[in-house]
Amino acid sequence: MINYIIRRFLILPFILFGVTILVFSMIMMLGPYQRLSTYINDPAQLKGQDMDKLISKYGLDDPWYEQYSRWIGGVVHGDFGWSESAGQPVTEAIFSRFPATLELALFAVIPVVMGGIWLGVLSAVHHNQKFDHIIRIISTIGWSFPTFVFGLLVLMIFYGVLGWFPPGRLSADAAAIIRSAEFVRYTGLNVLDGILNLEINVVFDAFRHLIGPIVTLAIVWWSYILRITRSSMLETLRKDYIRTARAKGVAEKFVINKHARRNALIPVVTVAGPMVLGLLGGVVIVESVFGYRGIGQYAAQAAQQLDYSGILGVAMYFSFLLILINLIVDVSYAVIDPRIRLE
Amino acid sequence: MEWKEILTRLIKNKLSLFGLIIILFFVLVAVFAPYLAPPRSPEDAYEIPRAGWQVEPQPPREGYLFGTAQGSYDIFYGMVWGTRTAFRIGVIVVGLSSLFGIIIGTLSAYYGGIIDEFFMRITDVFMSIPFLVAAMVLTTILGKGLDNVMIALVTFGWMGTARLMRSQVLEIKNEEFVQASIALGASDTRIIFKHIIANCIFPVLIQAFMRMGSMVITASALSFLGVGAPEGYADWGQMITFARDWILGGQGSALKYWYTVVIPGTAIMLFSLSWNLIGDAFRDILDPKLN
């Protein structure tokens, strides 16, 4: 296992280097004038200056490797330039929205994973019965539903018609409480801060705004986890040791919960990577549909307004996050499943 | 397994039969688009005609079967010609990205060693940027428009196929029939095309079916996010963008403009659902133990 983990860590620098090269080569597709925007930290710098002078000052016509080393120097220090669409430096824009996206992702992952596993196991246990067929059909439909269409329908029905789950992140009253002097921002997560400050109205309001985006994100990924769990569980239930347990007279409940489910869940760990990958994309769509001010909405807004530094910054931060999560998943998989260590 | 047998079993399965019928329907709509919705001028048939200059969507009425969207764009026309756009995106993006994936996966697994390491690390790098965000960045940089959306989707869409193909080839490489033809002195090209690819293609094909739907969804999501098709271009994602400002309805009824989102939404959903159903049934046929 140590070898596997060491190898996994040795690859890491290559991946990080590769991602920066990939993003940098996309930057280099832009002309020097467009690229100027990713180097400037404040539009005031442009006043009274000749653009060409700035281009040679920042070395935007230098060979690419010199530009790369300069750019990577900035990236290491978290300097991604000025974001036109946010009106502030990219890193600041991203970090100010980070708690919102984190809150959404955390609340979405919990029902997705729990519900997906639960239904997946049930579906496998009731293999080829009515329940299984219904779950399979619903999950195929959920999997085929475009996130943005589903989000718009949720908004139309649950906000337009019923008025339950409004778009945005907070309504005006709750926002006023949060901005007031007595309210301490411990974490930046509205629900958690509301609980810590004993402001039940804030908790309730924050939840109300989260439900639409969560359901929309969950519907797609729930089907995904369900499918993986189901097929893994079906395979496990056919194993010899399960037959042995049943032959010994172990109660069916124990066979499923103790013997089968635990082992069936091992492969489910591996989908955590792809799921985070999809969630990070899904967040962009869901946040824009629901006008939820997070990193995803910022990315969409930056792309729409051709704010190159903004969108590239989001791409870099998202990839760092993804690389980190993939690393955690791979290492923990090696710890959970002894078989992988031998490969 | 023979093609004929696979097709028979796809038709016998109710779910995949449903999928096949829907896809056939969309194919017919795409083929007969010029008759179903005659364009005003054949040169720019993909330009959705406008019923007037009204901003507000208008419900279905005579001459406008599905009503008009924001800016008086004819929804029926957009849907019909958008079918062609959907197939174009699906076929081109899935075709090209699968081709790259097959080439890279096969080379990696067949030659192994340093070549394998090189290609797989590149694959890792490309998989380290969230797909939708990567496609969004590249489209933004190349400039808005469907061609650039397709370039972006192909650029960041080949890795899944490459990994799948690699694992398939690794399995088959050690089979006796491959070893036999190596021993007989067959050339690499002959072995790769005649024995390896021919025997690995089904799982890749299943994956391709599944990706037909998801690629069209992603492309329309990009249009929805404002970096896809230009305004007025016949594209399902574009049609939903038109609905965006109207989903909360107007005076009297919250569902006043339902047709602007439900009609194009249903089309995208059915399109993707059908490919998934076919892919699912296909997989069950080839690997019955996973059913």
mmCIF file of N, CA and C in Angstrom, chain A residues 33-34 36-38 40-43 46 80-90 93 298 301-302 305-311:
data_model
loop_
_atom_site.group_PDB
_atom_site.id
_atom_site.type_symbol
_atom_site.label_atom_id
_atom_site.label_comp_id
_atom_site.label_asym_id
_atom_site.label_seq_id
_atom_site.Cartn_x
_atom_site.Cartn_y
_atom_site.Cartn_z
ATOM 1 N N TYR A 33 -3.587 41.814 -26.402
ATOM 2 C CA TYR A 33 -4.482 42.841 -25.843
ATOM 3 C C TYR A 33 -5.488 42.235 -24.881
ATOM 4 N N GLN A 34 -6.022 41.071 -25.306
ATOM 5 C CA GLN A 34 -6.999 40.406 -24.420
ATOM 6 C C GLN A 34 -6.306 39.887 -23.180
ATOM 7 N N LEU A 36 -3.827 41.152 -21.695
ATOM 8 C CA LEU A 36 -3.478 42.250 -20.787
ATOM 9 C C LEU A 36 -4.423 42.259 -19.584
ATOM 10 N N SER A 37 -5.693 41.943 -19.848
ATOM 11 C CA SER A 37 -6.690 42.009 -18.777
ATOM 12 C C SER A 37 -6.397 41.016 -17.654
ATOM 13 N N THR A 38 -5.737 39.899 -17.973
ATOM 14 C CA THR A 38 -5.467 38.928 -16.910
ATOM 15 C C THR A 38 -4.265 39.339 -16.066
ATOM 16 N N ILE A 40 -3.678 42.701 -15.197
ATOM 17 C CA ILE A 40 -3.888 43.985 -14.540
ATOM 18 C C ILE A 40 -4.705 43.793 -13.278
ATOM 19 N N ASN A 41 -4.295 44.444 -12.232
ATOM 20 C CA ASN A 41 -4.983 44.265 -10.958
ATOM 21 C C ASN A 41 -6.009 45.339 -10.682
ATOM 22 N N ASP A 42 -5.949 46.410 -11.420
ATOM 23 C CA ASP A 42 -6.852 47.519 -11.162
ATOM 24 C C ASP A 42 -7.007 48.292 -12.468
ATOM 25 N N PRO A 43 -8.235 48.504 -12.924
ATOM 26 C CA PRO A 43 -8.416 49.216 -14.194
ATOM 27 C C PRO A 43 -7.772 50.595 -14.195
ATOM 28 N N LEU A 46 -4.715 51.356 -16.211
ATOM 29 C CA LEU A 46 -4.750 51.560 -17.655
ATOM 30 C C LEU A 46 -4.834 53.032 -18.038
ATOM 31 N N PHE A 80 -4.453 36.007 -9.747
ATOM 32 C CA PHE A 80 -5.018 35.643 -11.037
ATOM 33 C C PHE A 80 -5.468 36.863 -11.820
ATOM 34 N N GLY A 81 -5.027 38.042 -11.384
ATOM 35 C CA GLY A 81 -5.371 39.249 -12.115
ATOM 36 C C GLY A 81 -6.691 39.856 -11.661
ATOM 37 N N TRP A 82 -7.154 40.817 -12.468
ATOM 38 C CA TRP A 82 -8.336 41.595 -12.147
ATOM 39 C C TRP A 82 -9.548 41.013 -12.851
ATOM 40 N N SER A 83 -10.642 40.859 -12.095
ATOM 41 C CA SER A 83 -11.847 40.351 -12.730
ATOM 42 C C SER A 83 -12.771 41.501 -13.079
ATOM 43 N N GLU A 84 -12.987 41.667 -14.385
ATOM 44 C CA GLU A 84 -13.839 42.761 -14.842
ATOM 45 C C GLU A 84 -15.276 42.597 -14.382
ATOM 46 N N SER A 85 -15.780 41.357 -14.476
ATOM 47 C CA SER A 85 -17.200 41.155 -14.191
ATOM 48 C C SER A 85 -17.504 41.306 -12.701
ATOM 49 N N ALA A 86 -16.519 41.034 -11.834
ATOM 50 C CA ALA A 86 -16.776 41.138 -10.395
ATOM 51 C C ALA A 86 -16.348 42.498 -9.860
ATOM 52 N N GLY A 87 -15.473 43.202 -10.609
ATOM 53 C CA GLY A 87 -14.983 44.490 -10.141
ATOM 54 C C GLY A 87 -14.025 44.366 -8.973
ATOM 55 N N GLN A 88 -13.329 43.227 -8.889
ATOM 56 C CA GLN A 88 -12.345 43.029 -7.832
ATOM 57 C C GLN A 88 -11.355 41.965 -8.309
ATOM 58 N N PRO A 89 -10.208 41.788 -7.603
ATOM 59 C CA PRO A 89 -9.275 40.747 -8.024
ATOM 60 C C PRO A 89 -9.943 39.380 -8.013
ATOM 61 N N VAL A 90 -9.528 38.508 -8.932
ATOM 62 C CA VAL A 90 -10.172 37.205 -9.102
ATOM 63 C C VAL A 90 -10.188 36.402 -7.800
ATOM 64 N N ALA A 93 -12.714 37.666 -5.430
ATOM 65 C CA ALA A 93 -14.064 37.338 -5.896
ATOM 66 C C ALA A 93 -14.394 35.887 -5.578
ATOM 67 N N TYR A 298 -20.593 33.000 -10.526
ATOM 68 C CA TYR A 298 -19.526 33.916 -10.916
ATOM 69 C C TYR A 298 -18.871 33.442 -12.205
ATOM 70 N N GLN A 301 -21.178 34.114 -15.114
ATOM 71 C CA GLN A 301 -21.233 35.552 -15.377
ATOM 72 C C GLN A 301 -19.935 36.004 -16.064
ATOM 73 N N ALA A 302 -18.798 35.488 -15.590
ATOM 74 C CA ALA A 302 -17.509 35.851 -16.179
ATOM 75 C C ALA A 302 -17.436 35.395 -17.633
ATOM 76 N N GLN A 305 -19.582 37.617 -19.889
ATOM 77 C CA GLN A 305 -19.040 38.961 -20.114
ATOM 78 C C GLN A 305 -17.610 38.926 -20.622
ATOM 79 N N LEU A 306 -17.159 37.756 -21.093
ATOM 80 C CA LEU A 306 -15.804 37.594 -21.620
ATOM 81 C C LEU A 306 -14.751 38.091 -20.645
ATOM 82 N N ASP A 307 -14.988 37.818 -19.365
ATOM 83 C CA ASP A 307 -14.022 38.166 -18.341
ATOM 84 C C ASP A 307 -13.042 36.988 -18.220
ATOM 85 N N TYR A 308 -11.991 37.026 -19.069
ATOM 86 C CA TYR A 308 -11.100 35.866 -19.184
ATOM 87 C C TYR A 308 -10.426 35.520 -17.861
ATOM 88 N N SER A 309 -9.928 36.542 -17.167
ATOM 89 C CA SER A 309 -9.196 36.223 -15.942
ATOM 90 C C SER A 309 -10.119 35.564 -14.925
ATOM 91 N N GLY A 310 -11.362 36.012 -14.863
ATOM 92 C CA GLY A 310 -12.313 35.417 -13.923
ATOM 93 C C GLY A 310 -12.534 33.949 -14.206
ATOM 94 N N ILE A 311 -12.861 33.630 -15.456
ATOM 95 C CA ILE A 311 -13.201 32.244 -15.788
ATOM 96 C C ILE A 311 -11.984 31.334 -15.666
#
